[in-house]
mmCIF file of C-alpha atoms in Angstrom:
data_model
loop_
_atom_site.group_PDB
_atom_site.id
_atom_site.type_symbol
_atom_site.label_atom_id
_atom_site.label_comp_id
_atom_site.label_asym_id
_atom_site.label_seq_id
_atom_site.Cartn_x
_atom_site.Cartn_y
_atom_site.Cartn_z
ATOM 1 C CA MET A 782 79.322 98.416 124.433
ATOM 2 C CA THR A 783 81.517 101.474 123.861
ATOM 3 C CA LEU A 784 84.596 100.457 121.889
ATOM 4 C CA GLU A 785 87.059 103.131 120.785
ATOM 5 C CA LEU A 786 89.196 102.634 117.700
ATOM 6 C CA THR A 787 92.117 104.216 119.551
ATOM 7 C CA TRP A 788 92.111 101.356 122.053
ATOM 8 C CA LEU A 789 92.058 98.800 119.268
ATOM 9 C CA ARG A 790 94.838 100.555 117.369
ATOM 10 C CA THR A 791 97.005 100.805 120.490
ATOM 11 C CA TRP A 792 96.556 97.099 121.214
ATOM 12 C CA VAL A 793 97.595 96.147 117.675
ATOM 13 C CA GLU A 794 100.636 98.410 117.995
ATOM 14 C CA VAL A 795 101.588 96.619 121.225
ATOM 15 C CA VAL A 796 101.289 93.248 119.488
ATOM 16 C CA ASP A 797 103.338 94.362 116.471
ATOM 17 C CA ALA A 798 105.971 96.088 118.574
ATOM 18 C CA GLY A 799 106.290 93.117 120.909
ATOM 19 C CA GLY A 800 105.802 95.133 124.083
ATOM 20 C CA PHE A 801 104.261 98.144 125.799
ATOM 21 C CA ALA A 802 107.384 100.315 125.956
ATOM 22 C CA ARG A 803 108.193 100.085 122.252
ATOM 23 C CA ALA A 804 104.537 100.627 121.295
ATOM 24 C CA ALA A 805 104.415 103.748 123.481
ATOM 25 C CA GLU A 806 107.307 105.196 121.470
ATOM 26 C CA LEU A 807 105.650 104.378 118.150
ATOM 27 C CA VAL A 808 102.242 105.868 118.991
ATOM 28 C CA HIS A 809 103.721 108.809 120.934
ATOM 29 C CA LEU A 810 101.887 108.015 124.157
ATOM 30 C CA SER A 811 103.137 107.413 127.666
ATOM 31 C CA GLN A 812 103.429 103.781 128.712
ATOM 32 C CA PRO A 813 100.730 104.186 131.402
ATOM 33 C CA ARG A 814 98.414 105.592 128.729
ATOM 34 C CA VAL A 815 99.081 102.614 126.479
ATOM 35 C CA SER A 816 98.360 100.258 129.376
ATOM 36 C CA ALA A 817 95.129 102.129 130.071
ATOM 37 C CA HIS A 818 94.000 101.699 126.453
ATOM 38 C CA ILE A 819 94.594 97.959 126.648
ATOM 39 C CA SER A 820 92.822 97.674 129.981
ATOM 40 C CA ASN A 821 89.823 99.619 128.667
ATOM 41 C CA LEU A 822 89.641 97.371 125.607
ATOM 42 C CA GLU A 823 89.815 94.197 127.690
ATOM 43 C CA LYS A 824 87.171 95.540 130.067
ATOM 44 C CA GLU A 825 84.752 96.287 127.222
ATOM 45 C CA LEU A 826 85.341 92.876 125.612
ATOM 46 C CA GLY A 827 85.162 91.028 128.937
ATOM 47 C CA CYS A 828 88.365 89.038 128.411
ATOM 48 C CA SER A 829 92.141 89.243 128.679
ATOM 49 C CA LEU A 830 94.007 89.705 125.416
ATOM 50 C CA ILE A 831 97.623 89.538 126.605
ATOM 51 C CA GLU A 832 99.301 87.071 128.950
ATOM 52 C CA ARG A 833 100.708 89.520 131.503
ATOM 53 C CA ARG A 834 103.018 86.981 133.208
ATOM 54 C CA VAL A 835 104.616 85.601 130.043
ATOM 55 C CA ARG A 836 107.673 86.996 128.257
ATOM 56 C CA PRO A 837 108.100 87.680 125.403
ATOM 57 C CA LEU A 838 104.672 89.174 124.756
ATOM 58 C CA THR A 839 102.121 86.399 124.227
ATOM 59 C CA LEU A 840 98.464 86.646 123.284
ATOM 60 C CA THR A 841 95.700 84.741 125.017
ATOM 61 C CA ASP A 842 93.454 82.532 122.905
ATOM 62 C CA GLU A 843 90.940 85.389 122.847
ATOM 63 C CA GLY A 844 93.679 87.765 121.709
ATOM 64 C CA LYS A 845 94.766 85.450 118.914
ATOM 65 C CA ALA A 846 91.182 85.193 117.695
ATOM 66 C CA LEU A 847 90.649 88.956 117.856
ATOM 67 C CA LEU A 848 93.850 90.029 116.081
ATOM 68 C CA PRO A 849 92.863 89.393 112.429
ATOM 69 C CA ARG A 850 89.439 90.948 113.016
ATOM 70 C CA ALA A 851 91.027 93.968 114.703
ATOM 71 C CA ARG A 852 93.329 94.472 111.737
ATOM 72 C CA ALA A 853 90.338 94.246 109.389
ATOM 73 C CA VAL A 854 88.407 96.861 111.387
ATOM 74 C CA LEU A 855 91.348 99.270 111.434
ATOM 75 C CA ALA A 856 91.953 98.762 107.710
ATOM 76 C CA ALA A 857 88.281 99.493 107.013
ATOM 77 C CA ALA A 858 88.416 102.646 109.151
ATOM 78 C CA ASP A 859 91.517 103.844 107.309
ATOM 79 C CA GLU A 860 89.859 103.103 103.967
ATOM 80 C CA LEU A 861 86.778 105.093 105.010
ATOM 81 C CA THR A 862 88.872 108.137 105.858
ATOM 82 C CA SER A 863 91.149 107.947 102.819
ATOM 83 C CA GLY A 864 88.179 107.227 100.543
ATOM 84 C CA VAL A 865 86.355 110.390 101.589
ATOM 85 C CA LEU A 866 89.486 112.466 101.035
ATOM 86 C CA ALA A 867 90.108 110.799 97.659
ATOM 87 C CA GLU A 868 86.662 111.906 96.511
ATOM 88 C CA LYS A 869 87.829 115.467 97.164
ATOM 89 C CA GLY A 870 90.978 114.899 95.109
ATOM 90 C CA VAL A 871 93.272 114.428 98.124
ATOM 91 C CA ILE A 872 94.996 111.107 98.713
ATOM 92 C CA ALA A 873 96.046 110.721 102.319
ATOM 93 C CA GLY A 874 96.671 108.015 104.854
ATOM 94 C CA THR A 875 99.387 105.741 106.154
ATOM 95 C CA VAL A 876 101.115 103.056 104.101
ATOM 96 C CA ARG A 877 103.208 100.420 105.831
ATOM 97 C CA VAL A 878 105.679 98.736 103.535
ATOM 98 C CA ALA A 879 107.911 95.716 104.088
ATOM 99 C CA SER A 880 111.122 95.563 102.088
ATOM 100 C CA PHE A 881 114.559 93.963 101.951
ATOM 101 C CA ALA A 882 117.803 95.848 102.499
ATOM 102 C CA SER A 883 119.035 96.434 98.950
ATOM 103 C CA ALA A 884 115.613 97.501 97.645
ATOM 104 C CA SER A 885 115.239 99.887 100.580
ATOM 105 C CA ALA A 886 118.664 101.387 99.881
ATOM 106 C CA GLN A 887 118.764 101.433 96.072
ATOM 107 C CA PHE A 888 115.125 101.897 95.026
ATOM 108 C CA LEU A 889 112.873 103.263 97.760
ATOM 109 C CA PRO A 890 114.547 106.672 98.327
ATOM 110 C CA ALA A 891 113.571 107.850 94.834
ATOM 111 C CA VAL A 892 110.094 106.364 95.254
ATOM 112 C CA VAL A 893 109.597 108.227 98.532
ATOM 113 C CA THR A 894 110.743 111.486 96.918
ATOM 114 C CA ARG A 895 108.186 111.073 94.144
ATOM 115 C CA LEU A 896 105.487 110.068 96.641
ATOM 116 C CA ASP A 897 106.125 113.249 98.656
ATOM 117 C CA GLU A 898 105.892 115.355 95.492
ATOM 118 C CA LEU A 899 102.633 113.836 94.241
ATOM 119 C CA HIS A 900 100.907 112.950 97.517
ATOM 120 C CA PRO A 901 102.337 114.983 100.415
ATOM 121 C CA HIS A 902 99.572 113.816 102.769
ATOM 122 C CA ILE A 903 100.614 110.146 102.617
ATOM 123 C CA GLU A 904 102.721 108.889 105.513
ATOM 124 C CA LEU A 905 105.054 105.987 104.787
ATOM 125 C CA SER A 906 106.658 103.572 107.235
ATOM 126 C CA ILE A 907 109.129 100.889 106.171
ATOM 127 C CA LEU A 908 109.899 97.547 107.781
ATOM 128 C CA ASP A 909 113.154 95.946 106.609
ATOM 129 C CA GLY A 910 113.576 92.196 106.826
ATOM 130 C CA ASP A 911 114.345 88.981 105.025
ATOM 131 C CA VAL A 912 111.896 87.092 102.807
ATOM 132 C CA GLY A 913 110.309 85.288 105.756
ATOM 133 C CA ILE A 914 109.783 88.439 107.806
ATOM 134 C CA ILE A 915 108.318 90.236 104.793
ATOM 135 C CA GLU A 916 105.862 87.430 104.033
ATOM 136 C CA THR A 917 104.731 87.142 107.651
ATOM 137 C CA ALA A 918 104.209 90.890 107.955
ATOM 138 C CA LEU A 919 102.064 90.923 104.814
ATOM 139 C CA SER A 920 100.048 87.872 105.852
ATOM 140 C CA GLU A 921 99.376 89.290 109.314
ATOM 141 C CA ARG A 922 98.329 92.738 107.983
ATOM 142 C CA ARG A 923 101.223 94.472 109.704
ATOM 143 C CA VAL A 924 102.025 95.940 106.299
ATOM 144 C CA ALA A 925 99.816 96.596 103.279
ATOM 145 C CA VAL A 926 102.476 96.380 100.570
ATOM 146 C CA ALA A 927 105.791 94.579 100.225
ATOM 147 C CA LEU A 928 108.857 94.688 98.013
ATOM 148 C CA ARG A 929 109.964 91.072 97.865
ATOM 149 C CA PRO A 930 111.942 88.735 95.607
ATOM 150 C CA MET A 931 109.780 86.464 93.464
ATOM 151 C CA ARG A 932 111.595 83.393 94.792
ATOM 152 C CA PRO A 933 111.045 81.493 96.923
ATOM 153 C CA GLU A 934 107.345 81.606 96.145
ATOM 154 C CA PRO A 935 105.241 82.740 99.118
ATOM 155 C CA ARG A 936 103.318 80.127 101.034
ATOM 156 C CA ASP A 937 100.274 82.397 101.100
ATOM 157 C CA ARG A 938 98.696 81.892 97.664
ATOM 158 C CA SER A 939 96.452 84.930 98.124
ATOM 159 C CA PHE A 940 99.275 87.369 97.380
ATOM 160 C CA SER A 941 99.188 89.414 94.186
ATOM 161 C CA VAL A 942 102.361 90.683 92.536
ATOM 162 C CA ARG A 943 103.552 93.019 89.811
ATOM 163 C CA PRO A 944 107.088 92.372 88.536
ATOM 164 C CA LEU A 945 109.575 95.229 88.933
ATOM 165 C CA TRP A 946 113.119 94.238 87.925
ATOM 166 C CA ARG A 947 115.641 91.452 87.390
ATOM 167 C CA GLU A 948 119.211 91.522 88.675
ATOM 168 C CA PRO A 949 122.078 89.049 88.456
ATOM 169 C CA PHE A 950 123.911 87.243 91.213
ATOM 170 C CA VAL A 951 127.515 88.334 91.501
ATOM 171 C CA VAL A 952 130.746 86.995 92.954
ATOM 172 C CA VAL A 953 132.512 89.396 95.337
ATOM 173 C CA ALA A 954 136.253 88.964 95.830
ATOM 174 C CA PRO A 955 139.241 90.990 97.071
ATOM 175 C CA VAL A 956 140.983 93.055 94.400
ATOM 176 C CA GLY A 957 143.466 90.904 92.477
ATOM 177 C CA HIS A 958 141.808 87.563 93.209
ATOM 178 C CA PRO A 959 142.163 85.029 90.345
ATOM 179 C CA LEU A 960 138.356 84.705 90.081
ATOM 180 C CA LEU A 961 138.260 88.260 88.748
ATOM 181 C CA GLU A 962 140.277 87.501 85.598
ATOM 182 C CA ASN A 963 137.135 86.973 83.446
ATOM 183 C CA ASP A 964 133.884 88.920 83.103
ATOM 184 C CA LEU A 965 131.849 85.859 84.141
ATOM 185 C CA VAL A 966 132.623 83.375 86.901
ATOM 186 C CA ASP A 967 131.805 79.727 86.250
ATOM 187 C CA PRO A 968 130.331 78.189 89.425
ATOM 188 C CA ARG A 969 132.782 75.297 89.094
ATOM 189 C CA GLN A 970 135.586 77.747 89.817
ATOM 190 C CA LEU A 971 134.231 78.131 93.338
ATOM 191 C CA GLY A 972 134.960 74.537 94.301
ATOM 192 C CA GLY A 973 137.951 75.373 96.466
ATOM 193 C CA GLU A 974 136.597 78.563 97.986
ATOM 194 C CA ARG A 975 134.808 79.283 101.229
ATOM 195 C CA ILE A 976 131.488 80.918 100.347
ATOM 196 C CA ILE A 977 129.871 83.816 102.209
ATOM 197 C CA THR A 978 126.357 84.656 101.090
ATOM 198 C CA ILE A 979 123.062 86.312 101.969
ATOM 199 C CA GLY A 980 120.355 84.190 103.549
ATOM 200 C CA ASN A 981 118.915 83.174 106.878
ATOM 201 C CA PRO A 982 121.713 82.046 109.211
ATOM 202 C CA LEU A 983 119.177 80.074 111.271
ATOM 203 C CA LEU A 984 118.357 77.816 108.309
ATOM 204 C CA ASP A 985 120.451 75.104 106.700
ATOM 205 C CA GLU A 986 121.544 77.236 103.744
ATOM 206 C CA THR A 987 124.867 77.151 101.933
ATOM 207 C CA VAL A 988 124.279 79.759 99.251
ATOM 208 C CA GLY A 989 121.048 81.433 100.355
ATOM 209 C CA SER A 990 117.486 80.531 99.423
ATOM 210 C CA GLU A 991 117.347 82.195 95.997
ATOM 211 C CA ALA A 992 120.528 80.731 94.502
ATOM 212 C CA GLU A 993 120.149 77.352 96.201
ATOM 213 C CA SER A 994 118.288 75.695 93.321
ATOM 214 C CA ALA A 995 120.717 77.039 90.715
ATOM 215 C CA PHE A 996 123.647 75.432 92.516
ATOM 216 C CA SER A 997 121.910 72.164 93.348
ATOM 217 C CA ALA A 998 123.509 70.320 90.408
ATOM 218 C CA LEU A 999 126.920 71.962 90.808
ATOM 219 C CA ARG A 1000 127.629 72.005 94.522
ATOM 220 C CA ARG A 1001 129.334 68.640 94.967
ATOM 221 C CA GLY A 1002 132.681 70.365 95.361
ATOM 222 C CA LEU A 1003 131.342 73.556 96.918
ATOM 223 C CA PRO A 1004 132.276 73.731 100.614
ATOM 224 C CA ALA A 1005 129.862 75.027 103.201
ATOM 225 C CA GLY A 1006 130.476 78.623 104.111
ATOM 226 C CA SER A 1007 128.636 81.184 106.188
ATOM 227 C CA VAL A 1008 125.340 82.993 105.714
ATOM 228 C CA SER A 1009 124.485 86.509 106.875
ATOM 229 C CA HIS A 1010 121.391 88.695 106.737
ATOM 230 C CA GLN A 1011 123.450 91.831 106.130
ATOM 231 C CA PRO A 1012 125.245 92.717 102.864
ATOM 232 C CA SER A 1013 127.620 94.970 104.808
ATOM 233 C CA THR A 1014 128.738 91.995 106.913
ATOM 234 C CA LEU A 1015 129.383 89.955 103.767
ATOM 235 C CA GLY A 1016 131.523 92.754 102.320
ATOM 236 C CA ALA A 1017 133.552 93.136 105.501
ATOM 237 C CA MET A 1018 134.210 89.398 105.737
ATOM 238 C CA VAL A 1019 135.332 89.186 102.093
ATOM 239 C CA ARG A 1020 137.519 92.277 102.496
ATOM 240 C CA ALA A 1021 139.194 90.631 105.484
ATOM 241 C CA GLY A 1022 140.001 87.536 103.421
ATOM 242 C CA HIS A 1023 137.550 85.138 105.068
ATOM 243 C CA GLY A 1024 135.906 83.920 101.873
ATOM 244 C CA ILE A 1025 134.307 84.739 98.532
ATOM 245 C CA GLY A 1026 130.933 86.476 98.494
ATOM 246 C CA ILE A 1027 127.862 85.540 96.469
ATOM 247 C CA MET A 1028 125.048 88.074 96.523
ATOM 248 C CA ASN A 1029 122.551 89.954 94.402
ATOM 249 C CA TYR A 1030 123.829 92.863 92.323
ATOM 250 C CA LEU A 1031 122.014 95.599 94.266
ATOM 251 C CA GLY A 1032 123.275 94.145 97.524
ATOM 252 C CA PHE A 1033 126.824 94.824 96.366
ATOM 253 C CA ALA A 1034 125.859 98.293 95.107
ATOM 254 C CA MET A 1035 124.804 99.342 98.622
ATOM 255 C CA ILE A 1036 127.906 98.275 100.562
ATOM 256 C CA ARG A 1037 131.365 99.738 101.067
ATOM 257 C CA GLN A 1038 133.328 98.604 98.003
ATOM 258 C CA ASP A 1039 136.939 99.636 98.576
ATOM 259 C CA GLY A 1040 139.243 96.633 98.281
ATOM 260 C CA LEU A 1041 136.540 94.598 96.526
ATOM 261 C CA GLU A 1042 135.578 93.764 92.965
ATOM 262 C CA THR A 1043 132.644 91.887 91.533
ATOM 263 C CA ARG A 1044 131.912 89.673 88.537
ATOM 264 C CA GLU A 1045 128.608 88.245 87.361
ATOM 265 C CA LEU A 1046 128.017 84.614 88.270
ATOM 266 C CA ALA A 1047 127.434 82.500 85.159
ATOM 267 C CA ILE A 1048 124.245 80.746 86.213
ATOM 268 C CA ASP A 1049 120.776 80.727 84.699
ATOM 269 C CA GLN A 1050 119.298 82.129 87.894
ATOM 270 C CA TYR A 1051 118.481 85.717 88.820
ATOM 271 C CA ARG A 1052 116.851 87.721 91.552
ATOM 272 C CA ASP A 1053 113.475 88.843 90.227
ATOM 273 C CA VAL A 1054 111.768 91.441 92.416
ATOM 274 C CA GLY A 1055 108.126 92.457 92.591
ATOM 275 C CA VAL A 1056 105.702 94.591 94.574
ATOM 276 C CA TRP A 1057 103.245 92.419 96.519
ATOM 277 C CA TRP A 1058 99.929 92.864 98.328
ATOM 278 C CA HIS A 1059 97.182 90.632 99.671
ATOM 279 C CA SER A 1060 94.461 90.138 97.066
ATOM 280 C CA GLU A 1061 91.790 89.275 99.648
ATOM 281 C CA ARG A 1062 92.210 92.485 101.624
ATOM 282 C CA PRO A 1063 91.200 95.933 100.372
ATOM 283 C CA LEU A 1064 93.961 98.462 99.789
ATOM 284 C CA ASN A 1065 93.281 102.026 100.829
ATOM 285 C CA ALA A 1066 93.799 104.862 98.383
ATOM 286 C CA ALA A 1067 97.222 105.655 99.821
ATOM 287 C CA ALA A 1068 98.461 102.093 99.315
ATOM 288 C CA ARG A 1069 97.140 102.047 95.751
ATOM 289 C CA ALA A 1070 98.910 105.332 95.032
ATOM 290 C CA PHE A 1071 102.142 103.917 96.426
ATOM 291 C CA ILE A 1072 101.885 100.836 94.214
ATOM 292 C CA ASP A 1073 101.236 103.012 91.158
ATOM 293 C CA ILE A 1074 104.367 105.046 91.861
ATOM 294 C CA VAL A 1075 106.472 101.939 92.490
ATOM 295 C CA THR A 1076 105.417 100.293 89.228
ATOM 296 C CA SER A 1077 105.977 103.449 87.166
ATOM 297 C CA SER A 1078 109.354 104.368 88.705
ATOM 298 C CA PRO A 1079 112.621 103.737 86.832
ATOM 299 C CA ARG A 1080 114.270 100.439 87.633
ATOM 300 C CA PRO A 1081 117.441 100.611 89.758
ATOM 301 C CA GLU A 1082 120.618 101.122 87.734
ATOM 302 C CA GLY A 1083 122.192 97.853 86.628
ATOM 303 C CA THR A 1084 118.903 95.900 86.587
ATOM 304 C CA TRP A 1085 116.644 95.055 83.691
ATOM 305 C CA GLU A 1086 113.044 94.182 82.902
ATOM 306 C CA ILE A 1087 111.763 90.736 83.823
ATOM 307 C CA PRO A 1088 110.909 88.854 80.617
ATOM 308 C CA VAL A 1089 107.209 88.145 80.202
ATOM 309 C CA THR A 1090 107.910 84.417 79.935
ATOM 310 C CA ALA A 1091 109.965 84.370 83.164
#
């Protein structure tokens, strides 16, 4: 059997991209060339890996069984290459990172600058998503490292984490709103307001997954509002007078703020953020270097250290 790593890598790119056309763009190959790689791989393995007549892209049973092993082989090949270079004092390779919007906007730019200065041969790619997307990407080996809130706890208990920062939840209101009279907003003051918050709009969430538990004892008078993935959408809706926003501090820092003011929400609940990886899967030298830079970088302005007992 003659099995080329390029075929395997192209197939995994097709799976991750959800189609041949998008994968062709990502790997800088023509679509016919991508199709040829997949066909060659299937011919060598003696089975079909993708259901050609099904949309969206669906794997066959053989494809589903091969995927985790293919990711392991590619990770081992990358580790072999980066390991040899590391022995020569050069850290190189590709690091795929999953992150959420406010961390990508308020923390990662400085990290990338420092990474380029210390390790110019490392290539970084970033996948933005919510907590669920981040966890799935890390579990499925589509990324090696993730920036993710500590809550809710991941379902995959094999994840390792190093804490990075703590930030408060804030209330966002139009300038002049009565809620802005004090430095802290008591949650009971929100009883007559329509709430707009960050979360998954496809789930039954009123205040988003992270703040849900903090409000559980106080929400009897809290009306259902709307949930959005995007902080910018929340800001625009509040600015237009459609409700009061509840979001994490860095989420507010990244959006357009004219016409808006914010106050800290007086609850014993915070967004704690960490850098995560899968403890049962080896990290290449480039991923380890990225984690080292992340953990040694200054925390974003307006956040503080997570207490050891937290």
